[in-house]
Amino acid sequence: MKRLVWLSIILLFASVHPAQPEGKAVVLVTFEGLSLSDMLRWDIQEFRQLIRIGAVGLMNNKTAACQNFEDNAVTIGAGTRGMGFERPTIDAFSRYAANANEKLGGETAATIWQRNTGFSLKEPTAVLQTKIAAVIAANSGLNYDVIPGILGELLYDAGVKTAVYGNSDRGSSPFRPSVMIPMNRRGVVSTGDVSKKVTSRDGHWPFGMRTNYAYILNRIRELSGDKFVVVEAGDGGRVEAAGADLMPNRFEYYKRLAAAGCAHFLVDLNKYLKASTERYLLVFIVPAPNTDAYANGERLTPIIMVGTDVTPGVVTSSVTKRDGLITNLDIAPTVLKFFGIKPHPSMLGQPIVSRHVADSIGQVKKLNEETTQVFNGRRPVLLTYIAIVIIVTAMGILGVIWQNPGLPILRSILYPSRLRFLMLACLISPAILLLAPAFHLFKFSVVLVYFVVSSLILALVLSQIRDSCTVFGVTGVGVAAVFMFDMLAKSPLSKHSIFGYDPIIGLRFYGIGNESVGVLMGAFILGIFSFLDRKKFVDLKHIVPVALLFMAVVLVVGAPNFGTNFGGMLAMLAGFGFSILRAYSSHPKLRMVIFVVVVAVILFVGVIIANVMVDSEHKTHIGRAITQSKVLGPHILAELALRKWAMNLRLIKYSFWTYMFFCLIVGMVILFIRPVGILKRTLLKHPMMNAAFAGMLAGAVVGMATNDSGIVMATTTFLYMAFPLIWMVRMELEARQNT
């Protein structure tokens, strides 16, 4: 009998096999209002554990409107910058998401959804965005293609189940933005639960409720096959919403507990996914920064990735080309790539990849601190510089039209050598600011002192050169060399400089920015032609090497692996080409004009081909736009041009560079009027400088017309035109007085 019992037990255990991992899964967990500083200050061990086995980084949250959860949810689900509010009424679409059988205003969500869309519901356990038509309408007003729900649509068509769990409800007020991430174009998520069941009552928590992670994890365990799951860990959002009603210490207390609870859930979820799936990817994101961090300039939010194919280290993508930094546009392509699905052409992001580094959290912390310091210092430092330029421009013009003021103090202020010294300081300041990261200078006050002192010292050294052509030549070539070397080195200075681009604003992450293109173009033309102006006679043996040098700079600016600035390349083609034509002859023959135009077109087409031919993960924005136009139609390129021009018009209205632009323009216009004829006589004596200024003008006009921040490019170009012009006219007046 005992033998029979033991045999039965052995057979029973032999017949029971452990569950085999099956299917693939991507789980995206959203938590609102957590900064990297908070995460590190609280030192939550579960987050540390996930970072050790996964990849960490920062995410840019730029959308079509605001940096909030709703706009980010639509943006992530569309793969391009969208909106989650109905404007101008500011009605949040997240309030109208619910389980199919859940009641909204007395009617079930299924009834409202079917009435609004005209479709029949096939999935009884679906989660619905009942205002999907309003979501589509709100985003159709943007001047580029935004397809809300395209991520869920592509997954649904490929047989991948979509699910969403959790909410950020504020008591009886629904708040469920995460539904707009996995929904399809009809506003349907295959299954899930965003009702009150995903929360538990707790009178000690804001709004008397908190996320029921045990319930959510059990529901995820019920899913089978390939799946994309979004979990809205809503406690962080509830604490943010209740912030005004909480004492500061209580706000901090609840936010830390909310983050710790989410981190514990992530660890449990990771263990389950690792054991139950063939391949998995777990992504934790913060789709909106907390209020205090946003006010302090810390607007990039944390992201943690763990999974089968994730290398421990930092995240990156070819959109940013910066270790530790990705964008919200990269989430959708990452999910699609995991399941082997081709992204929709309207998607602007690229798949996130992980790279091994020894101290991942240390590197990301450093990136966060430097980025925040540069963001906070950019406006005051540049405003200081612009104010100085405006003052020096006014002094220069006064010195031209009022050479012998009666007051001794005015004579002292407008003294020629003092004006030249200040002008030189302004001309070299962009290079000084660009070099600040090389000395590990990021804090506003330190950078301000460094740039003022360094510019004055270097200007003092340069002012010892008495010959104007030589000093402008040395200054121009020197400034251009700094920007050129940075571009050839893949822009290590621009990525961290106040005079570079801003990863928080997110207009550019690599290459050369428009403000730098203006400096490079203006300074290079000024430097080269100042040296040419010293020669009594200039012929083709001088012009041809200059033309070849200009061509090389244009190619580097437009090349996908270096400058990647298509609009800047167009401006330089105009500026360099026109200056070469004027240097060759004040009235060039038609065949010479045709030759220069043909060379420019060849360079232009060559750069376009180079941008299109590179692999999809390394294309620039112009390469992606051309690729999109092949699928979606040529209107994509027209929309890109209109979008850039609309941005430029907005910057003209609101940018502080506009003040400097109009000041320089007014200064140069005055030179044409007073004293009468002096500008013409000055330029006749300096034909090479005349050619240089004509080229700068052409480049600035084209730059203004073809770039989304053309006002900035034109302004920095005019800087290297206005100051030399003012100085040359002043010297001509001095020479006339002496004779």
Tab-separated table of N, CA and C in Angstrom, residues 54-163:
chain	number	residue	atom	x	y	z
A	54	GLY	N	18.893	47.544	-15.453
A	54	GLY	CA	18.319	48.135	-16.649
A	54	GLY	C	19.069	49.382	-17.096
A	55	ALA	N	18.371	50.200	-17.884
A	55	ALA	CA	18.956	51.430	-18.415
A	55	ALA	C	18.133	52.618	-17.942
A	56	VAL	N	18.819	53.693	-17.629
A	56	VAL	CA	18.169	54.879	-17.075
A	56	VAL	C	18.472	56.077	-17.973
A	57	GLY	N	17.623	57.072	-17.908
A	57	GLY	CA	17.862	58.275	-18.699
A	57	GLY	C	16.848	59.353	-18.391
A	58	LEU	N	16.848	60.373	-19.235
A	58	LEU	CA	15.922	61.501	-19.114
A	58	LEU	C	15.110	61.607	-20.395
A	59	MET	N	13.869	62.069	-20.262
A	59	MET	CA	12.974	62.170	-21.413
A	59	MET	C	12.524	63.608	-21.619
A	60	ASN	N	12.633	64.081	-22.856
A	60	ASN	CA	12.084	65.374	-23.235
A	60	ASN	C	10.582	65.219	-23.442
A	61	ASN	N	9.779	66.086	-22.820
A	61	ASN	CA	8.320	65.975	-22.841
A	61	ASN	C	7.641	67.019	-23.716
A	62	LYS	N	8.321	67.517	-24.731
A	62	LYS	CA	7.741	68.551	-25.584
A	62	LYS	C	6.542	67.988	-26.354
A	63	THR	N	5.463	68.734	-26.396
A	63	THR	CA	4.259	68.351	-27.138
A	63	THR	C	3.854	69.501	-28.056
A	64	ALA	N	2.687	69.384	-28.655
A	64	ALA	CA	2.194	70.470	-29.509
A	64	ALA	C	1.706	71.653	-28.697
A	65	ALA	N	1.480	71.439	-27.403
A	65	ALA	CA	0.957	72.524	-26.564
A	65	ALA	C	1.709	72.603	-25.247
A	66	CYS	N	1.243	71.892	-24.241
A	66	CYS	CA	1.815	72.011	-22.899
A	66	CYS	C	2.561	70.739	-22.501
A	67	GLN	N	3.378	70.888	-21.464
A	67	GLN	CA	4.167	69.766	-20.977
A	67	GLN	C	3.390	69.062	-19.860
A	68	ASN	N	2.168	68.613	-20.190
A	68	ASN	CA	1.339	67.952	-19.192
A	68	ASN	C	1.056	66.505	-19.596
A	69	PHE	N	0.408	65.764	-18.712
A	69	PHE	CA	0.164	64.334	-18.923
A	69	PHE	C	-0.717	64.108	-20.149
A	70	GLU	N	-1.813	64.861	-20.273
A	70	GLU	CA	-2.766	64.632	-21.359
A	70	GLU	C	-2.124	64.829	-22.725
A	71	ASP	N	-1.431	65.953	-22.905
A	71	ASP	CA	-0.778	66.208	-24.190
A	71	ASP	C	0.300	65.161	-24.471
A	72	ASN	N	0.993	64.733	-23.423
A	72	ASN	CA	2.014	63.710	-23.593
A	72	ASN	C	1.417	62.367	-23.962
A	73	ALA	N	0.249	62.033	-23.406
A	73	ALA	CA	-0.389	60.758	-23.724
A	73	ALA	C	-0.731	60.677	-25.212
A	74	VAL	N	-1.324	61.741	-25.751
A	74	VAL	CA	-1.638	61.770	-27.182
A	74	VAL	C	-0.358	61.728	-28.007
A	75	THR	N	0.654	62.468	-27.567
A	75	THR	CA	1.932	62.509	-28.275
A	75	THR	C	2.576	61.133	-28.331
A	76	ILE	N	2.595	60.424	-27.207
A	76	ILE	CA	3.210	59.094	-27.171
A	76	ILE	C	2.443	58.131	-28.064
A	77	GLY	N	1.105	58.173	-28.015
A	77	GLY	CA	0.304	57.269	-28.827
A	77	GLY	C	0.345	57.578	-30.308
A	78	ALA	N	0.616	58.846	-30.660
A	78	ALA	CA	0.677	59.239	-32.074
A	78	ALA	C	2.086	59.155	-32.642
A	79	GLY	N	3.091	59.210	-31.768
A	79	GLY	CA	4.472	59.205	-32.250
A	79	GLY	C	4.891	60.533	-32.831
A	80	THR	N	4.052	61.539	-32.679
A	80	THR	CA	4.389	62.905	-33.064
A	80	THR	C	3.665	63.842	-32.108
A	81	ARG	N	4.071	65.099	-32.048
A	81	ARG	CA	3.593	65.992	-30.989
A	81	ARG	C	2.126	66.346	-31.168
A	82	GLY	N	1.318	65.955	-30.179
A	82	GLY	CA	-0.113	66.180	-30.250
A	82	GLY	C	-0.643	66.887	-29.018
A	83	MET	N	-1.989	66.949	-28.919
A	83	MET	CA	-2.654	67.643	-27.820
A	83	MET	C	-3.704	66.735	-27.200
A	84	GLY	N	-3.855	66.825	-25.883
A	84	GLY	CA	-4.856	66.051	-25.164
A	84	GLY	C	-5.933	66.916	-24.549
A	85	PHE	N	-6.000	68.174	-24.987
A	85	PHE	CA	-7.025	69.104	-24.509
A	85	PHE	C	-7.797	69.656	-25.704
A	86	GLU	N	-9.055	69.979	-25.466
A	86	GLU	CA	-9.832	70.694	-26.469
A	86	GLU	C	-9.689	72.180	-26.176
A	87	ARG	N	-8.989	72.880	-27.050
A	87	ARG	CA	-8.732	74.301	-26.835
A	87	ARG	C	-9.609	75.124	-27.776
A	88	PRO	N	-10.062	76.332	-27.406
A	88	PRO	CA	-9.657	77.111	-26.226
A	88	PRO	C	-10.464	76.818	-24.956
A	89	THR	N	-11.395	75.839	-25.001
A	89	THR	CA	-12.197	75.564	-23.808
A	89	THR	C	-11.381	74.851	-22.732
A	90	ILE	N	-10.211	74.303	-23.092
A	90	ILE	CA	-9.331	73.589	-22.150
A	90	ILE	C	-10.098	72.449	-21.479
A	91	ASP	N	-10.779	71.657	-22.288
A	91	ASP	CA	-11.512	70.499	-21.790
A	91	ASP	C	-10.627	69.267	-21.935
A	92	ALA	N	-10.276	68.622	-20.821
A	92	ALA	CA	-9.362	67.482	-20.845
A	92	ALA	C	-10.082	66.235	-21.351
A	93	PHE	N	-9.574	65.643	-22.438
A	93	PHE	CA	-10.179	64.433	-22.990
A	93	PHE	C	-10.042	63.248	-22.034
A	94	SER	N	-9.069	63.316	-21.114
A	94	SER	CA	-8.835	62.198	-20.198
A	94	SER	C	-10.023	61.954	-19.270
A	95	ARG	N	-10.920	62.915	-19.155
A	95	ARG	CA	-12.097	62.751	-18.293
A	95	ARG	C	-13.134	61.833	-18.917
A	96	TYR	N	-13.004	61.555	-20.204
A	96	TYR	CA	-14.052	60.835	-20.932
A	96	TYR	C	-13.625	59.425	-21.338
A	97	ALA	N	-12.657	58.853	-20.624
A	97	ALA	CA	-12.225	57.479	-20.867
A	97	ALA	C	-12.805	56.589	-19.771
A	98	ALA	N	-13.260	55.386	-20.157
A	98	ALA	CA	-13.889	54.503	-19.172
A	98	ALA	C	-13.978	53.088	-19.706
A	99	ASN	N	-14.217	52.133	-18.797
A	99	ASN	CA	-14.549	50.778	-19.216
A	99	ASN	C	-15.839	50.807	-20.025
A	100	ALA	N	-16.002	49.851	-20.908
A	100	ALA	CA	-17.173	49.848	-21.785
A	100	ALA	C	-18.477	49.837	-20.996
A	101	ASN	N	-18.512	49.090	-19.883
A	101	ASN	CA	-19.748	48.985	-19.110
A	101	ASN	C	-19.840	49.987	-17.966
A	102	GLU	N	-18.865	50.895	-17.886
A	102	GLU	CA	-18.841	51.893	-16.820
A	102	GLU	C	-19.702	53.084	-17.214
A	103	LYS	N	-20.367	53.678	-16.255
A	103	LYS	CA	-21.261	54.789	-16.547
A	103	LYS	C	-20.539	56.125	-16.457
A	104	LEU	N	-20.814	56.968	-17.459
A	104	LEU	CA	-20.337	58.351	-17.494
A	104	LEU	C	-21.561	59.241	-17.661
A	105	GLY	N	-21.905	59.969	-16.611
A	105	GLY	CA	-23.067	60.854	-16.697
A	105	GLY	C	-24.376	60.121	-16.894
A	106	GLY	N	-24.506	58.934	-16.330
A	106	GLY	CA	-25.778	58.205	-16.393
A	106	GLY	C	-25.874	57.213	-17.525
A	107	GLU	N	-24.947	57.227	-18.477
A	107	GLU	CA	-24.951	56.286	-19.591
A	107	GLU	C	-23.656	55.494	-19.586
A	108	THR	N	-23.708	54.289	-20.114
A	108	THR	CA	-22.481	53.503	-20.194
A	108	THR	C	-21.565	54.108	-21.245
A	109	ALA	N	-20.277	53.889	-21.042
A	109	ALA	CA	-19.295	54.401	-21.994
A	109	ALA	C	-19.507	53.793	-23.374
A	110	ALA	N	-19.933	52.509	-23.419
A	110	ALA	CA	-20.174	51.850	-24.710
A	110	ALA	C	-21.283	52.551	-25.482
A	111	THR	N	-22.340	52.950	-24.776
A	111	THR	CA	-23.453	53.649	-25.432
A	111	THR	C	-23.001	54.997	-25.990
A	112	ILE	N	-22.259	55.748	-25.183
A	112	ILE	CA	-21.775	57.066	-25.626
A	112	ILE	C	-20.818	56.915	-26.796
A	113	TRP	N	-19.917	55.953	-26.676
A	113	TRP	CA	-18.915	55.752	-27.733
A	113	TRP	C	-19.572	55.355	-29.054
A	114	GLN	N	-20.530	54.421	-29.001
A	114	GLN	CA	-21.194	53.982	-30.235
A	114	GLN	C	-21.994	55.118	-30.862
A	115	ARG	N	-22.617	55.937	-30.021
A	115	ARG	CA	-23.367	57.087	-30.541
A	115	ARG	C	-22.429	58.095	-31.197
A	116	ASN	N	-21.260	58.323	-30.590
A	116	ASN	CA	-20.328	59.328	-31.112
A	116	ASN	C	-19.593	58.871	-32.362
A	117	THR	N	-19.341	57.569	-32.471
A	117	THR	CA	-18.500	57.079	-33.576
A	117	THR	C	-19.278	56.384	-34.678
A	118	GLY	N	-20.415	55.807	-34.340
A	118	GLY	CA	-21.164	55.043	-35.334
A	118	GLY	C	-20.660	53.632	-35.513
A	119	PHE	N	-19.659	53.216	-34.726
A	119	PHE	CA	-19.128	51.858	-34.804
A	119	PHE	C	-19.827	50.969	-33.772
A	120	SER	N	-19.792	49.664	-34.042
A	120	SER	CA	-20.309	48.702	-33.072
A	120	SER	C	-19.144	48.147	-32.268
A	121	LEU	N	-19.373	47.889	-30.995
A	121	LEU	CA	-18.314	47.435	-30.107
A	121	LEU	C	-18.252	45.910	-30.114
A	122	LYS	N	-17.052	45.375	-30.423
A	122	LYS	CA	-16.866	43.929	-30.497
A	122	LYS	C	-16.201	43.362	-29.252
A	123	GLU	N	-15.527	44.204	-28.480
A	123	GLU	CA	-14.805	43.740	-27.298
A	123	GLU	C	-15.547	44.205	-26.041
A	124	PRO	N	-16.255	43.313	-25.361
A	124	PRO	CA	-17.038	43.727	-24.184
A	124	PRO	C	-16.175	44.191	-23.016
A	125	THR	N	-14.890	43.748	-22.974
A	125	THR	CA	-14.002	44.166	-21.882
A	125	THR	C	-13.140	45.364	-22.281
A	126	ALA	N	-13.495	46.033	-23.371
A	126	ALA	CA	-12.678	47.129	-23.880
A	126	ALA	C	-12.725	48.346	-22.965
A	127	VAL	N	-11.697	49.169	-23.090
A	127	VAL	CA	-11.662	50.492	-22.471
A	127	VAL	C	-11.785	51.503	-23.597
A	128	LEU	N	-12.640	52.512	-23.424
A	128	LEU	CA	-13.000	53.402	-24.528
A	128	LEU	C	-12.659	54.851	-24.216
A	129	GLN	N	-12.179	55.554	-25.234
A	129	GLN	CA	-12.077	57.009	-25.191
A	129	GLN	C	-13.295	57.532	-25.946
A	130	THR	N	-14.303	57.946	-25.193
A	130	THR	CA	-15.583	58.293	-25.814
A	130	THR	C	-15.517	59.577	-26.630
A	131	LYS	N	-14.479	60.384	-26.405
A	131	LYS	CA	-14.343	61.637	-27.155
A	131	LYS	C	-13.260	61.529	-28.221
A	132	ILE	N	-13.126	60.356	-28.819
A	132	ILE	CA	-12.082	60.170	-29.823
A	132	ILE	C	-12.256	61.130	-30.995
A	133	ALA	N	-13.492	61.429	-31.365
A	133	ALA	CA	-13.718	62.375	-32.469
A	133	ALA	C	-13.188	63.759	-32.120
A	134	ALA	N	-13.382	64.177	-30.862
A	134	ALA	CA	-12.874	65.482	-30.427
A	134	ALA	C	-11.354	65.481	-30.368
A	135	VAL	N	-10.767	64.352	-29.960
A	135	VAL	CA	-9.300	64.243	-29.942
A	135	VAL	C	-8.743	64.420	-31.351
A	136	ILE	N	-9.356	63.732	-32.305
A	136	ILE	CA	-8.904	63.826	-33.702
A	136	ILE	C	-9.083	65.245	-34.224
A	137	ALA	N	-10.232	65.861	-33.922
A	137	ALA	CA	-10.506	67.216	-34.416
A	137	ALA	C	-9.514	68.227	-33.848
A	138	ALA	N	-9.204	68.101	-32.555
A	138	ALA	CA	-8.271	69.042	-31.932
A	138	ALA	C	-6.895	68.973	-32.569
A	139	ASN	N	-6.467	67.772	-32.927
A	139	ASN	CA	-5.132	67.608	-33.500
A	139	ASN	C	-5.095	67.830	-35.004
A	140	SER	N	-6.257	67.834	-35.646
A	140	SER	CA	-6.285	68.092	-37.091
A	140	SER	C	-5.984	69.547	-37.406
A	141	GLY	N	-6.106	70.423	-36.418
A	141	GLY	CA	-5.818	71.842	-36.647
A	141	GLY	C	-4.342	72.174	-36.676
A	142	LEU	N	-3.487	71.224	-36.311
A	142	LEU	CA	-2.045	71.453	-36.356
A	142	LEU	C	-1.561	71.403	-37.801
A	143	ASN	N	-0.457	72.110	-38.080
A	143	ASN	CA	0.012	72.192	-39.465
A	143	ASN	C	0.973	71.059	-39.813
A	144	TYR	N	0.699	69.864	-39.291
A	144	TYR	CA	1.430	68.654	-39.653
A	144	TYR	C	0.560	67.461	-39.272
A	145	ASP	N	0.901	66.285	-39.781
A	145	ASP	CA	0.069	65.109	-39.574
A	145	ASP	C	0.222	64.554	-38.162
A	146	VAL	N	-0.885	64.526	-37.420
A	146	VAL	CA	-0.943	63.886	-36.110
A	146	VAL	C	-2.084	62.874	-36.170
A	147	ILE	N	-1.791	61.613	-35.887
A	147	ILE	CA	-2.805	60.557	-35.961
A	147	ILE	C	-2.978	59.957	-34.575
A	148	PRO	N	-3.890	60.499	-33.756
A	148	PRO	CA	-4.107	59.923	-32.425
A	148	PRO	C	-4.522	58.456	-32.525
A	149	GLY	N	-3.869	57.604	-31.730
A	149	GLY	CA	-4.216	56.192	-31.711
A	149	GLY	C	-3.521	55.340	-32.741
A	150	ILE	N	-2.571	55.892	-33.484
A	150	ILE	CA	-1.927	55.104	-34.538
A	150	ILE	C	-1.067	53.981	-33.957
A	151	LEU	N	-0.508	54.184	-32.761
A	151	LEU	CA	0.263	53.115	-32.126
A	151	LEU	C	-0.629	51.911	-31.847
A	152	GLY	N	-1.770	52.133	-31.199
A	152	GLY	CA	-2.690	51.040	-30.921
A	152	GLY	C	-3.243	50.405	-32.183
A	153	GLU	N	-3.460	51.206	-33.215
A	153	GLU	CA	-3.978	50.693	-34.492
A	153	GLU	C	-3.000	49.705	-35.123
A	154	LEU	N	-1.717	50.085	-35.159
A	154	LEU	CA	-0.704	49.207	-35.753
A	154	LEU	C	-0.551	47.919	-34.944
A	155	LEU	N	-0.615	48.037	-33.626
A	155	LEU	CA	-0.516	46.845	-32.780
A	155	LEU	C	-1.728	45.941	-32.987
A	156	TYR	N	-2.908	46.537	-33.036
A	156	TYR	CA	-4.141	45.768	-33.234
A	156	TYR	C	-4.106	45.018	-34.564
A	157	ASP	N	-3.670	45.704	-35.626
A	157	ASP	CA	-3.602	45.076	-36.950
A	157	ASP	C	-2.599	43.928	-36.989
A	158	ALA	N	-1.567	43.998	-36.135
A	158	ALA	CA	-0.533	42.955	-36.112
A	158	ALA	C	-0.884	41.826	-35.141
A	159	GLY	N	-2.047	41.883	-34.513
A	159	GLY	CA	-2.468	40.817	-33.613
A	159	GLY	C	-1.924	40.927	-32.205
A	160	VAL	N	-1.419	42.100	-31.836
A	160	VAL	CA	-0.918	42.320	-30.477
A	160	VAL	C	-2.051	42.887	-29.626
A	161	LYS	N	-2.316	42.227	-28.502
A	161	LYS	CA	-3.391	42.685	-27.625
A	161	LYS	C	-2.954	43.948	-26.876
A	162	THR	N	-3.843	44.924	-26.803
A	162	THR	CA	-3.565	46.147	-26.039
A	162	THR	C	-4.419	46.158	-24.779
A	163	ALA	N	-3.844	46.678	-23.711
A	163	ALA	CA	-4.562	46.725	-22.437
A	163	ALA	C	-4.119	47.954	-21.655
